[in-house]
PDB file of C-alpha atoms and ligand atoms in Angstrom:
ATOM      1  CA  MET A   1      -1.950 -10.032   5.521  1.00 92.00           C
ATOM      2  CA  LYS A   2       1.017 -11.233   5.771  1.00 98.00           C
ATOM      3  CA  ILE A   3       4.504  -8.701   5.039  1.00 98.00           C
ATOM      4  CA  GLY A   4       7.891  -9.845   3.199  1.00 98.00           C
ATOM      5  CA  VAL A   5      10.221  -7.576   3.906  1.00 98.00           C
ATOM      6  CA  LEU A   6      13.437  -8.232   1.081  1.00 98.00           C
ATOM      7  CA  GLY A   7      16.242  -6.344   2.547  1.00 98.00           C
ATOM      8  CA  SER A   8      19.013  -6.737   5.517  1.00 98.00           C
ATOM      9  CA  GLY A   9      19.990  -2.801   5.196  1.00 98.00           C
ATOM     10  CA  MET A  10      18.693   0.267   7.695  1.00 98.00           C
ATOM     11  CA  VAL A  11      15.106   0.077   5.476  1.00 98.00           C
ATOM     12  CA  GLY A  12      14.462  -3.557   5.742  1.00 98.00           C
ATOM     13  CA  LYS A  13      15.114  -3.687   9.387  1.00 98.00           C
ATOM     14  CA  VAL A  14      13.332  -0.401  10.133  1.00 98.00           C
ATOM     15  CA  LEU A  15      10.076  -1.918   8.278  1.00 98.00           C
ATOM     16  CA  ALA A  16      10.088  -5.143   9.383  1.00 98.00           C
ATOM     17  CA  GLN A  17      10.086  -4.254  12.927  1.00 98.00           C
ATOM     18  CA  GLY A  18       7.588  -1.162  11.815  1.00 98.00           C
ATOM     19  CA  PHE A  19       5.572  -3.762  10.482  1.00 98.00           C
ATOM     20  CA  SER A  20       5.644  -6.646  13.385  1.00 98.00           C
ATOM     21  CA  ASN A  21       4.808  -3.784  16.037  1.00 97.00           C
ATOM     22  CA  HIS A  22       2.005  -2.587  14.335  1.00 97.00           C
ATOM     23  CA  SER A  23       0.901  -6.293  15.044  1.00 97.00           C
ATOM     24  CA  TYR A  24       1.398  -7.542  10.999  1.00 98.00           C
ATOM     25  CA  GLU A  25       3.050 -11.250  10.842  1.00 98.00           C
ATOM     26  CA  VAL A  26       6.682 -10.416   8.862  1.00 98.00           C
ATOM     27  CA  MET A  27       9.048 -12.299   7.583  1.00 98.00           C
ATOM     28  CA  ILE A  28      12.357 -11.072   6.943  1.00 98.00           C
ATOM     29  CA  GLY A  29      14.831 -11.843   4.393  1.00 98.00           C
ATOM     30  CA  SER A  30      18.320 -11.721   2.932  1.00 98.00           C
ATOM     31  CA  ARG A  31      20.706 -13.657   1.101  1.00 98.00           C
ATOM     32  CA  ASP A  32      22.368 -14.318   4.213  1.00 95.00           C
ATOM     33  CA  LYS A  33      19.833 -15.812   6.804  1.00 92.00           C
ATOM     34  CA  LYS A  34      22.412 -15.659   9.664  1.00 92.00           C
ATOM     35  CA  LYS A  35      23.196 -12.114   9.554  1.00 92.00           C
ATOM     36  CA  LEU A  36      19.681 -11.763  10.415  1.00 95.00           C
ATOM     37  CA  GLU A  37      19.196 -13.943  13.022  1.00 93.00           C
ATOM     38  CA  VAL A  38      21.632 -12.252  14.814  1.00 93.00           C
ATOM     39  CA  TRP A  39      19.990  -8.617  14.510  1.00 95.00           C
ATOM     40  CA  LYS A  40      16.930 -10.629  15.689  1.00 95.00           C
ATOM     41  CA  ASP A  41      18.288 -11.658  19.092  1.00 94.00           C
ATOM     42  CA  GLU A  42      19.986  -8.552  19.388  1.00 94.00           C
ATOM     43  CA  SER A  43      17.334  -6.198  18.476  1.00 95.00           C
ATOM     44  CA  GLY A  44      13.994  -7.779  20.195  1.00 93.00           C
ATOM     45  CA  TYR A  45      12.413  -8.384  16.304  1.00 97.00           C
ATOM     46  CA  LYS A  46       9.649 -10.866  17.036  1.00 96.00           C
ATOM     47  CA  GLY A  47       8.474 -11.963  13.168  1.00 98.00           C
ATOM     48  CA  LEU A  48      10.421 -14.578  11.120  1.00 98.00           C
ATOM     49  CA  VAL A  49      13.506 -14.549   9.248  1.00 98.00           C
ATOM     50  CA  GLY A  50      14.029 -15.869   5.696  1.00 97.00           C
ATOM     51  CA  SER A  51      15.756 -16.461   2.436  1.00 97.00           C
ATOM     52  CA  PHE A  52      14.370 -14.016  -0.152  1.00 98.00           C
ATOM     53  CA  GLU A  53      12.866 -17.170  -1.834  1.00 98.00           C
ATOM     54  CA  GLU A  54      11.240 -17.755   1.708  1.00 98.00           C
ATOM     55  CA  THR A  55       9.823 -14.309   2.382  1.00 98.00           C
ATOM     56  CA  SER A  56       8.724 -13.613  -0.920  1.00 98.00           C
ATOM     57  CA  ASN A  57       6.552 -16.627  -1.089  1.00 98.00           C
ATOM     58  CA  PHE A  58       5.442 -15.545   2.589  1.00 98.00           C
ATOM     59  CA  GLY A  59       4.274 -12.048   1.899  1.00 98.00           C
ATOM     60  CA  ASP A  60       0.692 -11.094   0.787  1.00 98.00           C
ATOM     61  CA  LEU A  61       2.582  -7.922   0.654  1.00 98.00           C
ATOM     62  CA  ILE A  62       5.960  -7.190  -0.599  1.00 98.00           C
ATOM     63  CA  ILE A  63       8.254  -4.984   0.494  1.00 98.00           C
ATOM     64  CA  LEU A  64      11.325  -4.258  -2.100  1.00 99.00           C
ATOM     65  CA  SER A  65      14.004  -2.774   0.310  1.00 98.00           C
ATOM     66  CA  VAL A  66      16.780  -3.638  -1.456  1.00 98.00           C
ATOM     67  CA  LYS A  67      20.084  -1.875  -3.214  1.00 98.00           C
ATOM     68  CA  GLY A  68      18.423  -0.431  -6.259  1.00 98.00           C
ATOM     69  CA  ALA A  69      21.189  -1.529  -8.903  1.00 98.00           C
ATOM     70  CA  LYS A  70      20.416  -5.132  -7.008  1.00 98.00           C
ATOM     71  CA  ALA A  71      16.613  -4.881  -7.211  1.00 98.00           C
ATOM     72  CA  ILE A  72      16.394  -7.662 -10.584  1.00 98.00           C
ATOM     73  CA  GLU A  73      18.967  -9.436  -8.769  1.00 98.00           C
ATOM     74  CA  ALA A  74      17.081  -9.889  -6.109  1.00 98.00           C
ATOM     75  CA  ILE A  75      13.569 -10.637  -7.532  1.00 98.00           C
ATOM     76  CA  ASN A  76      15.204 -13.356  -9.734  1.00 98.00           C
ATOM     77  CA  LEU A  77      16.595 -14.728  -6.688  1.00 98.00           C
ATOM     78  CA  SER A  78      12.984 -14.323  -4.640  1.00 98.00           C
ATOM     79  CA  GLY A  79      11.609 -15.914  -7.383  1.00 98.00           C
ATOM     80  CA  ILE A  80       9.306 -13.935 -10.105  1.00 98.00           C
ATOM     81  CA  ASP A  81       6.117 -15.841  -9.383  1.00 98.00           C
ATOM     82  CA  ASN A  82       5.950 -15.067  -5.288  1.00 98.00           C
ATOM     83  CA  PHE A  83       5.721 -11.548  -6.638  1.00 98.00           C
ATOM     84  CA  LYS A  84       2.352 -12.307  -9.097  1.00 97.00           C
ATOM     85  CA  GLY A  85      -0.777 -10.514  -8.058  1.00 98.00           C
ATOM     86  CA  LYS A  86       0.681  -8.543  -5.012  1.00 98.00           C
ATOM     87  CA  ILE A  87       1.453  -5.570  -4.310  1.00 99.00           C
ATOM     88  CA  VAL A  88       4.859  -4.998  -4.045  1.00 99.00           C
ATOM     89  CA  ILE A  89       5.893  -1.691  -1.754  1.00 99.00           C
ATOM     90  CA  ASP A  90       9.147  -0.193  -3.888  1.00 99.00           C
ATOM     91  CA  THR A  91      11.316   1.955  -1.697  1.00 99.00           C
ATOM     92  CA  THR A  92      14.271   1.794  -3.747  1.00 98.00           C
ATOM     93  CA  ASN A  93      16.244   4.353  -5.285  1.00 98.00           C
ATOM     94  CA  PRO A  94      18.188   4.073  -8.248  1.00 98.00           C
ATOM     95  CA  ILE A  95      21.398   5.419  -6.676  1.00 98.00           C
ATOM     96  CA  ASP A  96      25.123   4.981  -8.672  1.00 98.00           C
ATOM     97  CA  ASP A  97      27.087   3.796  -5.986  1.00 95.00           C
ATOM     98  CA  THR A  98      29.856   3.950  -8.840  1.00 97.00           C
ATOM     99  CA  LYS A  99      29.616   7.830  -8.561  1.00 97.00           C
ATOM    100  CA  GLN A 100      30.610  10.555  -5.848  1.00 96.00           C
ATOM    101  CA  PRO A 101      28.041  13.071  -4.546  1.00 97.00           C
ATOM    102  CA  GLU A 102      28.755  16.246  -6.568  1.00 97.00           C
ATOM    103  CA  ASN A 103      28.104  19.305  -3.928  1.00 98.00           C
ATOM    104  CA  GLY A 104      26.082  16.905  -2.252  1.00 98.00           C
ATOM    105  CA  VAL A 105      24.235  15.945  -5.185  1.00 98.00           C
ATOM    106  CA  ILE A 106      23.918  12.231  -5.416  1.00 98.00           C
ATOM    107  CA  LYS A 107      24.147  10.340  -9.045  1.00 97.00           C
ATOM    108  CA  PHE A 108      21.570   8.313 -10.504  1.00 98.00           C
ATOM    109  CA  PHE A 109      21.855   5.595 -13.363  1.00 98.00           C
ATOM    110  CA  THR A 110      18.563   5.895 -13.978  1.00 97.00           C
ATOM    111  CA  ASN A 111      17.696   8.777 -16.983  1.00 92.00           C
ATOM    112  CA  SER A 112      14.316  10.823 -17.080  1.00 89.00           C
ATOM    113  CA  GLU A 113      13.296   8.428 -19.877  1.00 90.00           C
ATOM    114  CA  GLN A 114      12.293   5.633 -16.933  1.00 94.00           C
ATOM    115  CA  SER A 115      12.399   5.767 -13.603  1.00 98.00           C
ATOM    116  CA  LEU A 116      13.730   2.135 -11.542  1.00 98.00           C
ATOM    117  CA  MET A 117      10.090   1.393 -10.662  1.00 98.00           C
ATOM    118  CA  GLU A 118       8.723   1.390 -13.942  1.00 98.00           C
ATOM    119  CA  GLN A 119      11.937  -1.159 -15.377  1.00 98.00           C
ATOM    120  CA  LEU A 120      10.481  -3.220 -12.340  1.00 98.00           C
ATOM    121  CA  GLN A 121       6.972  -3.164 -12.882  1.00 98.00           C
ATOM    122  CA  SER A 122       7.970  -3.871 -17.083  1.00 98.00           C
ATOM    123  CA  TYR A 123      10.294  -6.711 -15.560  1.00 98.00           C
ATOM    124  CA  VAL A 124       7.229  -7.905 -13.091  1.00 98.00           C
ATOM    125  CA  PRO A 125       4.003  -6.585 -14.961  1.00 98.00           C
ATOM    126  CA  GLU A 126       1.381  -8.754 -13.127  1.00 98.00           C
ATOM    127  CA  ALA A 127       2.933  -7.084  -9.878  1.00 98.00           C
ATOM    128  CA  LYS A 128       1.569  -4.405  -8.448  1.00 99.00           C
ATOM    129  CA  PHE A 129       4.394  -1.936  -7.463  1.00 99.00           C
ATOM    130  CA  VAL A 130       3.781   1.313  -5.609  1.00 99.00           C
ATOM    131  CA  LYS A 131       6.466   3.784  -4.609  1.00 99.00           C
ATOM    132  CA  ALA A 132       6.497   4.312  -1.119  1.00 99.00           C
ATOM    133  CA  PHE A 133       9.384   5.460   1.454  1.00 98.00           C
ATOM    134  CA  ASN A 134      12.014   6.390  -0.919  1.00 98.00           C
ATOM    135  CA  SER A 135      12.356   9.931  -0.245  1.00 98.00           C
ATOM    136  CA  VAL A 136      12.726  10.194   3.385  1.00 98.00           C
ATOM    137  CA  GLY A 137      15.684   8.535   5.889  1.00 98.00           C
ATOM    138  CA  ALA A 138      15.056   4.964   7.313  1.00 98.00           C
ATOM    139  CA  ILE A 139      14.640   6.052  10.637  1.00 97.00           C
ATOM    140  CA  LEU A 140      11.959   8.435  10.157  1.00 98.00           C
ATOM    141  CA  MET A 141       9.981   5.819   8.293  1.00 98.00           C
ATOM    142  CA  VAL A 142       7.536   4.486  11.189  1.00 98.00           C
ATOM    143  CA  ASN A 143       5.880   6.422  13.495  1.00 98.00           C
ATOM    144  CA  PRO A 144       7.961   9.716  12.092  1.00 98.00           C
ATOM    145  CA  ASP A 145       7.703  12.144  15.244  1.00 98.00           C
ATOM    146  CA  PHE A 146       7.267  16.029  14.294  1.00 98.00           C
ATOM    147  CA  GLY A 147       5.444  17.222  16.871  1.00 97.00           C
ATOM    148  CA  ASP A 148       1.757  18.231  16.006  1.00 96.00           C
ATOM    149  CA  ILE A 149       2.888  17.958  11.966  1.00 97.00           C
ATOM    150  CA  LYS A 150       2.360  14.830  10.196  1.00 98.00           C
ATOM    151  CA  PRO A 151       4.911  14.634   7.290  1.00 98.00           C
ATOM    152  CA  THR A 152       3.647  13.855   3.702  1.00 98.00           C
ATOM    153  CA  MET A 153       4.396  10.756   2.099  1.00 98.00           C
ATOM    154  CA  VAL A 154       4.274  10.585  -1.486  1.00 98.00           C
ATOM    155  CA  ILE A 155       3.265   8.081  -3.868  1.00 99.00           C
ATOM    156  CA  CYS A 156       2.407   6.424  -7.320  1.00 99.00           C
ATOM    157  CA  GLY A 157       1.837   3.182  -9.142  1.00 98.00           C
ATOM    158  CA  ASN A 158      -0.170   2.068 -11.833  1.00 98.00           C
ATOM    159  CA  ASP A 159      -2.795   0.035  -9.618  1.00 98.00           C
ATOM    160  CA  ASP A 160      -5.432   1.596  -7.958  1.00 98.00           C
ATOM    161  CA  ASN A 161      -6.332  -0.141  -5.022  1.00 98.00           C
ATOM    162  CA  ALA A 162      -2.901  -1.389  -4.541  1.00 98.00           C
ATOM    163  CA  ARG A 163      -2.195   2.644  -3.926  1.00 98.00           C
ATOM    164  CA  ASN A 164      -5.691   2.656  -1.721  1.00 98.00           C
ATOM    165  CA  GLU A 165      -3.804  -0.084   0.538  1.00 98.00           C
ATOM    166  CA  VAL A 166      -0.384   1.349   1.054  1.00 98.00           C
ATOM    167  CA  THR A 167      -1.940   4.835   1.696  1.00 98.00           C
ATOM    168  CA  LYS A 168      -4.049   2.796   4.659  1.00 98.00           C
ATOM    169  CA  ILE A 169      -0.610   1.111   5.725  1.00 98.00           C
ATOM    170  CA  LEU A 170       1.025   4.655   5.355  1.00 98.00           C
ATOM    171  CA  GLU A 171      -1.730   6.533   7.582  1.00 98.00           C
ATOM    172  CA  LYS A 172      -1.620   3.586  10.258  1.00 98.00           C
ATOM    173  CA  PHE A 173       2.662   4.735  10.377  1.00 98.00           C
ATOM    174  CA  GLY A 174       1.527   8.185  11.121  1.00 98.00           C
ATOM    175  CA  TRP A 175       2.191   9.699   7.102  1.00 98.00           C
ATOM    176  CA  GLU A 176       0.034  11.813   5.508  1.00 98.00           C
ATOM    177  CA  VAL A 177      -0.410  10.429   1.860  1.00 98.00           C
ATOM    178  CA  GLU A 178      -0.268  12.471  -1.217  1.00 98.00           C
ATOM    179  CA  ASP A 179      -1.448   9.759  -4.185  1.00 98.00           C
ATOM    180  CA  MET A 180       0.784  11.226  -7.097  1.00 98.00           C
ATOM    181  CA  GLY A 181      -1.199   8.549  -9.427  1.00 98.00           C
ATOM    182  CA  LYS A 182       0.284   6.286 -12.338  1.00 98.00           C
ATOM    183  CA  ALA A 183       3.834   4.591 -11.892  1.00 98.00           C
ATOM    184  CA  ASN A 184       5.159   7.223 -14.702  1.00 98.00           C
ATOM    185  CA  ALA A 185       5.298   9.739 -11.767  1.00 98.00           C
ATOM    186  CA  ALA A 186       8.098   7.340  -9.461  1.00 98.00           C
ATOM    187  CA  GLY A 187      11.021   9.176 -11.617  1.00 98.00           C
ATOM    188  CA  THR A 188      10.054  12.209 -10.537  1.00 98.00           C
ATOM    189  CA  ILE A 189       9.398  10.751  -6.860  1.00 98.00           C
ATOM    190  CA  GLU A 190      12.784   8.692  -6.527  1.00 98.00           C
ATOM    191  CA  ASN A 191      14.154  12.415  -7.564  1.00 98.00           C
ATOM    192  CA  LEU A 192      13.030  13.344  -4.254  1.00 98.00           C
ATOM    193  CA  CYS A 193      15.539  11.198  -2.461  1.00 98.00           C
ATOM    194  CA  ILE A 194      18.703  13.087  -4.247  1.00 98.00           C
ATOM    195  CA  LEU A 195      16.710  16.420  -2.680  1.00 98.00           C
ATOM    196  CA  TRP A 196      16.647  14.853   0.885  1.00 98.00           C
ATOM    197  CA  CYS A 197      20.125  13.868   0.903  1.00 98.00           C
ATOM    198  CA  ILE A 198      21.673  17.074  -0.188  1.00 98.00           C
ATOM    199  CA  PRO A 199      20.989  18.665   3.621  1.00 98.00           C
ATOM    200  CA  GLY A 200      22.939  15.380   4.922  1.00 98.00           C
ATOM    201  CA  PHE A 201      26.066  15.564   2.201  1.00 98.00           C
ATOM    202  CA  LEU A 202      26.479  19.292   3.110  1.00 98.00           C
ATOM    203  CA  ARG A 203      25.473  19.937   6.681  1.00 98.00           C
ATOM    204  CA  ASN A 204      25.178  16.207   7.915  1.00 98.00           C
ATOM    205  CA  GLU A 205      21.357  16.999   8.263  1.00 98.00           C
ATOM    206  CA  TRP A 206      19.578  13.439   7.958  1.00 98.00           C
ATOM    207  CA  SER A 207      16.439  14.124  10.344  1.00 97.00           C
ATOM    208  CA  HIS A 208      13.951  15.800   7.846  1.00 98.00           C
ATOM    209  CA  ALA A 209      10.869  14.858   5.744  1.00 98.00           C
ATOM    210  CA  PHE A 210       8.920  16.722   3.328  1.00 98.00           C
ATOM    211  CA  LYS A 211       5.492  18.145   3.618  1.00 98.00           C
ATOM    212  CA  ILE A 212       2.983  19.400   0.953  1.00 98.00           C
ATOM    213  CA  LEU A 213       1.392  22.344   2.176  1.00 98.00           C
ATOM    214  CA  LYS A 214      -2.378  22.883   1.297  1.00 96.00           C
ATOM    215  CA  LYS A 215      -4.887  25.900   1.576  1.00 96.00           C
TER     216      LYS A 215
HETATM  217  N1  NAP B 301      18.885   3.971   3.955  1.00 61.13           N
HETATM  218  C1  NAP B 301      18.105   4.976   3.709  1.00 61.13           C
HETATM  219  O1  NAP B 301      17.852   5.468   4.948  1.00 61.13           O
HETATM  220  C2  NAP B 301      17.294   4.736   3.008  1.00 61.13           C
HETATM  221  C3  NAP B 301      16.032   5.463   2.106  1.00 61.13           C
HETATM  222  C4  NAP B 301      14.997   5.339   1.607  1.00 61.13           C
HETATM  223  C5  NAP B 301      15.279   4.276   0.637  1.00 61.13           C
HETATM  224  N2  NAP B 301      16.026   4.049   0.685  1.00 61.13           N
HETATM  225  C6  NAP B 301      16.495   2.942  -0.214  1.00 61.13           C
HETATM  226  O2  NAP B 301      15.741   1.635   0.271  1.00 61.13           O
HETATM  227  C7  NAP B 301      16.836   0.337  -0.352  1.00 61.13           C
HETATM  228  C8  NAP B 301      17.673  -0.024   0.355  1.00 61.13           C
HETATM  229  O3  NAP B 301      18.265   0.647   1.311  1.00 61.13           O
HETATM  230  P1  NAP B 301      19.422   0.258   2.681  1.00 61.13           P
HETATM  231  O4  NAP B 301      20.019   1.302   3.142  1.00 61.13           O
HETATM  232  O5  NAP B 301      18.366  -0.649   3.498  1.00 61.13           O
HETATM  233  O6  NAP B 301      20.138  -0.868   2.084  1.00 61.13           O
HETATM  234  P2  NAP B 301      21.079  -1.195   0.739  1.00 61.13           P
HETATM  235  O7  NAP B 301      22.537  -1.476   1.242  1.00 61.13           O
HETATM  236  O8  NAP B 301      20.837  -0.030  -0.071  1.00 61.13           O
HETATM  237  O9  NAP B 301      20.535  -2.519   0.564  1.00 61.13           O
HETATM  238  C9  NAP B 301      20.828  -3.640   1.251  1.00 61.13           C
HETATM  239  C10 NAP B 301      19.781  -4.790   0.472  1.00 61.13           C
HETATM  240  O10 NAP B 301      20.386  -5.309  -0.486  1.00 61.13           O
HETATM  241  C11 NAP B 301      20.829  -6.477  -1.082  1.00 61.13           C
HETATM  242  N3  NAP B 301      21.836  -6.572  -2.164  1.00 61.13           N
HETATM  243  C12 NAP B 301      22.764  -6.245  -2.446  1.00 61.13           C
HETATM  244  N4  NAP B 301      23.607  -6.695  -3.105  1.00 61.13           N
HETATM  245  C13 NAP B 301      22.970  -7.618  -3.718  1.00 61.13           C
HETATM  246  C14 NAP B 301      22.772  -8.363  -4.760  1.00 61.13           C
HETATM  247  N5  NAP B 301      24.296  -8.290  -5.468  1.00 61.13           N
HETATM  248  N6  NAP B 301      21.953  -9.301  -5.113  1.00 61.13           N
HETATM  249  C15 NAP B 301      20.466  -9.183  -4.628  1.00 61.13           C
HETATM  250  N7  NAP B 301      20.850  -8.219  -3.475  1.00 61.13           N
HETATM  251  C16 NAP B 301      21.442  -7.648  -2.805  1.00 61.13           C
HETATM  252  C17 NAP B 301      21.513  -6.718   0.267  1.00 61.13           C
HETATM  253  O11 NAP B 301      21.344  -8.524   0.373  1.00 61.13           O
HETATM  254  P3  NAP B 301      21.419  -8.980   1.472  1.00 61.13           P
HETATM  255  O12 NAP B 301      20.688  -8.911   2.552  1.00 61.13           O
HETATM  256  O13 NAP B 301      21.781 -10.398   1.053  1.00 61.13           O
HETATM  257  O14 NAP B 301      22.640  -8.916   1.896  1.00 61.13           O
HETATM  258  C18 NAP B 301      20.216  -6.276   1.109  1.00 61.13           C
HETATM  259  O15 NAP B 301      18.978  -7.186   1.455  1.00 61.13           O
HETATM  260  C19 NAP B 301      17.685   1.188  -1.282  1.00 61.13           C
HETATM  261  O16 NAP B 301      17.458   1.079  -2.574  1.00 61.13           O
HETATM  262  C20 NAP B 301      17.543   2.774  -1.077  1.00 61.13           C
HETATM  263  O17 NAP B 301      18.269   3.528  -1.772  1.00 61.13           O
HETATM  264  C21 NAP B 301      17.238   3.991   1.818  1.00 61.13           C
END
């Protein structure tokens, strides 16, 4: 399976490197390929680098790891047809950059009626969006090390097969997966980002992950 990673931030780089290290064919994309060429030389990343359009065309599976407020813009630049019929792992969070966190609580530009992923799913109905990776910091996304304890990644999305495929990837990456069902669970999963960030903003603690305990 070829992986197209849209996004040149921390998440895009960590996931592109992670998929490449797990022996997938990977292309990472940006509006500005040159900055990724520099990173490739410095990081030792073995995959390909492309534009958003080249990357979304390359991927059998697409990772959407761009700024939440610019996700639709990034999809348009990538070419909407390149998403049709494909699994899209949506790592984005709807963070409102125009507002400061209040007591460590960041603000979203979405409301409780419609999450960002539901907006994206409506924008490209033929794509199979699966929310994943958004509830943890980038450095913990691949092979998180908590000793003997496996952290939990919560996911959701409308397509059952897509969620199963993403579950297999997450398990390879060292996660236990909790499948939360259809896309209307995405708002709750996006809100976990707010919760995850609070210890960071209050106490500069950024190295935790969520775990669901079960009897
Ligand atoms: N950082 C984390 O630890 C973390 C953890 C979980 C989830 N997330 C979420 O994952 C996503 C990526 O986060 P990040 O921190 O890696 O990077 P980011 O700074 O949120 O986003 C960087 C990416 O957004 C693209 N972008 C910015 N403005 C754009 C525009 N006007 N049109 C199209 N694309 C635009 C950039 O494109 P160029 O490449 O062209 O510059 C770049 O690829 C975000 O939604 C974030 O909330 C982040």
